[in-house]
Short mmCIF file of C-alpha atoms in Angstrom, two decimals:
data_model
loop_
_atom_site.label_atom_id
_atom_site.label_comp_id
_atom_site.label_asym_id
_atom_site.label_seq_id
_atom_site.Cartn_x
_atom_site.Cartn_y
_atom_site.Cartn_z
CA UNK A 11 75.58 56.98 -233.45
CA UNK A 12 73.87 59.63 -231.34
CA UNK A 13 70.73 57.49 -230.91
CA UNK A 14 72.84 54.52 -229.77
CA UNK A 15 74.71 56.77 -227.34
CA UNK A 16 71.42 57.97 -225.84
CA UNK A 17 70.22 54.38 -225.43
CA UNK A 18 73.41 53.42 -223.59
CA UNK A 19 73.08 56.52 -221.40
CA UNK A 20 69.46 55.67 -220.55
CA UNK A 21 70.32 52.02 -219.85
CA UNK A 22 73.14 53.08 -217.51
CA UNK A 23 70.81 55.52 -215.74
CA UNK A 24 68.23 52.77 -215.19
CA UNK A 25 70.95 50.44 -213.88
CA UNK A 26 72.24 53.02 -211.38
CA UNK A 27 68.71 53.77 -210.18
CA UNK A 28 67.96 50.07 -209.77
CA UNK A 29 71.15 49.51 -207.77
CA UNK A 30 70.27 52.46 -205.53
CA UNK A 31 66.74 51.13 -205.12
CA UNK A 32 68.06 47.73 -204.00
CA UNK A 33 70.40 49.46 -201.53
CA UNK A 34 67.52 51.52 -200.13
CA UNK A 35 65.30 48.44 -199.75
CA UNK A 36 68.15 46.71 -197.87
CA UNK A 37 68.56 49.69 -195.57
CA UNK A 38 64.83 49.83 -194.93
CA UNK A 39 64.82 46.12 -194.04
CA UNK A 40 67.57 46.77 -191.50
CA UNK A 41 65.50 49.52 -189.89
CA UNK A 42 62.40 47.30 -190.01
CA UNK A 43 64.39 44.75 -188.02
CA UNK A 44 65.42 47.39 -185.48
CA UNK A 45 61.87 48.61 -185.07
CA UNK A 46 60.66 45.02 -184.70
CA UNK A 47 63.17 44.55 -181.88
CA UNK A 48 61.85 47.79 -180.40
CA UNK A 49 58.28 46.38 -180.39
CA UNK A 50 59.39 43.09 -178.82
CA UNK A 51 61.39 44.92 -176.14
CA UNK A 52 58.38 47.00 -175.05
CA UNK A 53 57.17 44.05 -173.00
CA UNK A 54 60.26 44.20 -170.79
CA UNK A 55 59.75 45.30 -167.20
CA UNK A 56 62.51 47.93 -167.48
CA UNK A 57 60.88 49.66 -170.47
CA UNK A 58 60.37 53.39 -169.78
CA UNK A 59 56.65 54.06 -170.27
CA UNK A 60 56.62 57.84 -169.75
CA UNK A 61 59.45 58.70 -172.14
CA UNK A 62 58.82 61.66 -174.47
CA UNK A 63 60.75 62.54 -177.59
CA UNK A 64 62.84 65.69 -177.22
CA UNK A 65 61.59 68.87 -178.89
CA UNK A 66 64.71 69.00 -181.07
CA UNK A 67 63.53 65.85 -182.85
CA UNK A 68 60.32 67.64 -183.87
CA UNK A 69 62.34 70.51 -185.32
CA UNK A 70 64.76 68.14 -187.02
CA UNK A 71 61.81 66.40 -188.69
CA UNK A 72 60.68 69.72 -190.17
CA UNK A 73 64.25 70.43 -191.29
CA UNK A 74 64.73 67.10 -193.04
CA UNK A 75 61.39 67.49 -194.83
CA UNK A 76 62.63 70.89 -196.00
CA UNK A 77 65.73 69.15 -197.36
CA UNK A 78 63.54 67.02 -199.58
CA UNK A 79 61.84 70.11 -200.94
CA UNK A 80 65.09 71.94 -201.67
CA UNK A 81 66.66 68.86 -203.30
CA UNK A 82 63.56 68.41 -205.46
CA UNK A 83 63.74 72.08 -206.47
CA UNK A 84 67.44 71.65 -207.35
CA UNK A 85 66.57 68.73 -209.61
CA UNK A 86 63.79 70.72 -211.30
CA UNK A 87 66.09 73.73 -211.73
CA UNK A 88 68.89 71.76 -213.43
CA UNK A 89 66.34 70.14 -215.74
CA UNK A 90 65.58 73.67 -216.95
CA UNK A 91 69.31 74.63 -217.06
CA UNK A 92 68.86 77.14 -214.25
CA UNK A 93 72.36 76.77 -212.82
CA UNK A 94 72.12 79.58 -210.29
CA UNK A 95 68.88 78.25 -208.81
CA UNK A 96 70.34 74.73 -208.77
CA UNK A 97 73.35 76.01 -206.82
CA UNK A 98 71.13 77.79 -204.32
CA UNK A 99 68.91 74.74 -203.73
CA UNK A 100 71.83 72.30 -203.49
CA UNK A 101 73.64 74.51 -200.96
CA UNK A 102 70.39 74.99 -199.01
CA UNK A 103 69.94 71.21 -198.88
CA UNK A 104 73.49 70.78 -197.59
CA UNK A 105 73.06 73.44 -194.89
CA UNK A 106 69.70 71.99 -193.83
CA UNK A 107 71.31 68.54 -193.67
CA UNK A 108 73.95 69.90 -191.30
CA UNK A 109 71.23 71.60 -189.22
CA UNK A 110 69.42 68.24 -189.01
CA UNK A 111 72.55 66.56 -187.64
CA UNK A 112 73.06 69.36 -185.09
CA UNK A 113 69.44 69.08 -183.97
CA UNK A 114 69.85 65.34 -183.49
CA UNK A 115 72.70 65.96 -181.06
CA UNK A 116 70.69 68.70 -179.35
CA UNK A 117 67.95 66.09 -178.95
CA UNK A 118 70.43 63.67 -177.39
CA UNK A 119 71.46 66.41 -174.95
CA UNK A 120 67.79 67.07 -174.10
CA UNK A 121 67.29 63.37 -173.37
CA UNK A 122 70.31 63.27 -171.07
CA UNK A 123 69.22 66.52 -169.38
CA UNK A 124 65.86 64.83 -168.68
CA UNK A 125 67.70 62.16 -166.70
CA UNK A 126 67.78 59.41 -169.31
CA UNK A 127 71.06 57.89 -170.46
CA UNK A 128 71.97 55.83 -173.51
CA UNK A 129 74.69 53.62 -172.05
CA UNK A 130 75.96 52.50 -168.71
CA UNK A 131 74.20 51.40 -165.55
CA UNK A 132 71.85 54.43 -165.57
CA UNK A 133 70.64 53.70 -169.11
CA UNK A 134 67.37 52.11 -170.11
CA UNK A 135 66.57 49.80 -172.99
CA UNK A 136 64.17 52.47 -174.31
CA UNK A 137 66.78 55.19 -174.69
CA UNK A 138 69.41 52.73 -175.90
CA UNK A 139 67.12 51.66 -178.74
CA UNK A 140 66.38 55.28 -179.59
CA UNK A 141 70.09 56.04 -179.60
CA UNK A 142 70.97 53.08 -181.84
CA UNK A 143 68.21 53.80 -184.35
CA UNK A 144 69.11 57.50 -184.50
CA UNK A 145 72.86 56.90 -184.78
CA UNK A 146 72.39 54.35 -187.57
CA UNK A 147 70.16 56.85 -189.41
CA UNK A 148 72.81 59.55 -188.88
CA UNK A 149 75.43 57.22 -190.39
CA UNK A 150 73.28 56.86 -193.50
CA UNK A 151 72.74 60.61 -193.50
CA UNK A 152 76.51 61.10 -193.40
CA UNK A 153 76.65 59.11 -196.62
CA UNK A 154 73.94 61.38 -198.01
CA UNK A 155 75.89 64.50 -197.03
CA UNK A 156 79.06 63.14 -198.63
CA UNK A 157 77.20 62.32 -201.84
CA UNK A 158 75.57 65.76 -201.75
CA UNK A 159 79.00 67.36 -201.36
CA UNK A 160 80.19 65.42 -204.43
CA UNK A 161 77.08 66.51 -206.34
CA UNK A 162 77.74 70.14 -205.43
CA UNK A 163 81.38 69.77 -206.49
CA UNK A 164 80.34 68.22 -209.82
CA UNK A 165 77.75 70.94 -210.29
CA UNK A 166 80.43 73.60 -209.88
CA UNK A 167 82.56 71.68 -212.40
CA UNK A 168 79.52 72.04 -214.74
CA UNK A 169 78.93 68.30 -215.11
CA UNK A 170 75.15 68.70 -214.89
CA UNK A 171 72.72 70.30 -217.32
CA UNK A 172 69.25 69.64 -218.69
CA UNK A 173 70.52 66.61 -220.63
CA UNK A 174 72.77 65.23 -217.86
CA UNK A 175 70.99 65.12 -214.49
CA UNK A 176 71.73 61.57 -213.34
CA UNK A 177 73.94 62.48 -210.37
CA UNK A 178 71.40 64.93 -209.01
CA UNK A 179 68.55 62.47 -209.62
CA UNK A 180 70.35 59.70 -207.73
CA UNK A 181 71.20 62.09 -204.89
CA UNK A 182 67.59 63.25 -204.71
CA UNK A 183 66.32 59.65 -204.64
CA UNK A 184 68.63 58.79 -201.74
CA UNK A 185 67.83 62.01 -199.89
CA UNK A 186 64.06 61.47 -200.23
CA UNK A 187 64.61 57.96 -198.91
CA UNK A 188 66.52 59.31 -195.87
CA UNK A 189 63.68 61.76 -195.24
CA UNK A 190 61.06 59.02 -195.51
CA UNK A 191 63.14 56.82 -193.21
CA UNK A 192 63.44 59.51 -190.53
CA UNK A 193 59.71 60.31 -190.67
CA UNK A 194 58.98 56.57 -190.38
CA UNK A 195 61.32 56.25 -187.37
CA UNK A 196 60.03 59.44 -185.75
CA UNK A 197 56.37 58.42 -186.11
CA UNK A 198 57.14 54.86 -185.03
CA UNK A 199 58.88 55.97 -181.85
CA UNK A 200 56.27 58.66 -181.19
CA UNK A 201 53.32 56.25 -181.42
CA UNK A 202 54.94 53.06 -180.09
CA UNK A 203 56.96 54.37 -177.15
#
């Protein structure tokens, strides 16, 4: 009975991970389409050639990479039944996620303060693309923060331990994907502006 129960549990875990993987591939394809449109639009005469990414985006990149580290450490801690360390790393990931969002809006403010606008007659196609790509990423990050909040809630309800880590594993997979996606977007915009 116990062996059969473990097999069902493992099969369910594989199914959930596969579903998440398909969702992440779909999201990446959407961003690949947006970046392709970005490349095509560079040939426009109204493309801003001297645009520089705001400094807040550099800091936010470091912050989101730190999120991946703390989420990974949370996963490793729960696998060893270190509940206190898991709590610390999950909460650190959540706080760093919020800091990332704040830095994105600081970056938007820096862009506007530099005289570039995202919408309206004073906007450019360059900044509009940057805005759309960043906002769509932030929407996906909001989903990540909500799932992280649920993971933290479940952790406090003691639903995770060394034999039951699926929720944290799925959250970590999605969070690592969000980090990879931001680094991809950041490097793409940095090198192809």
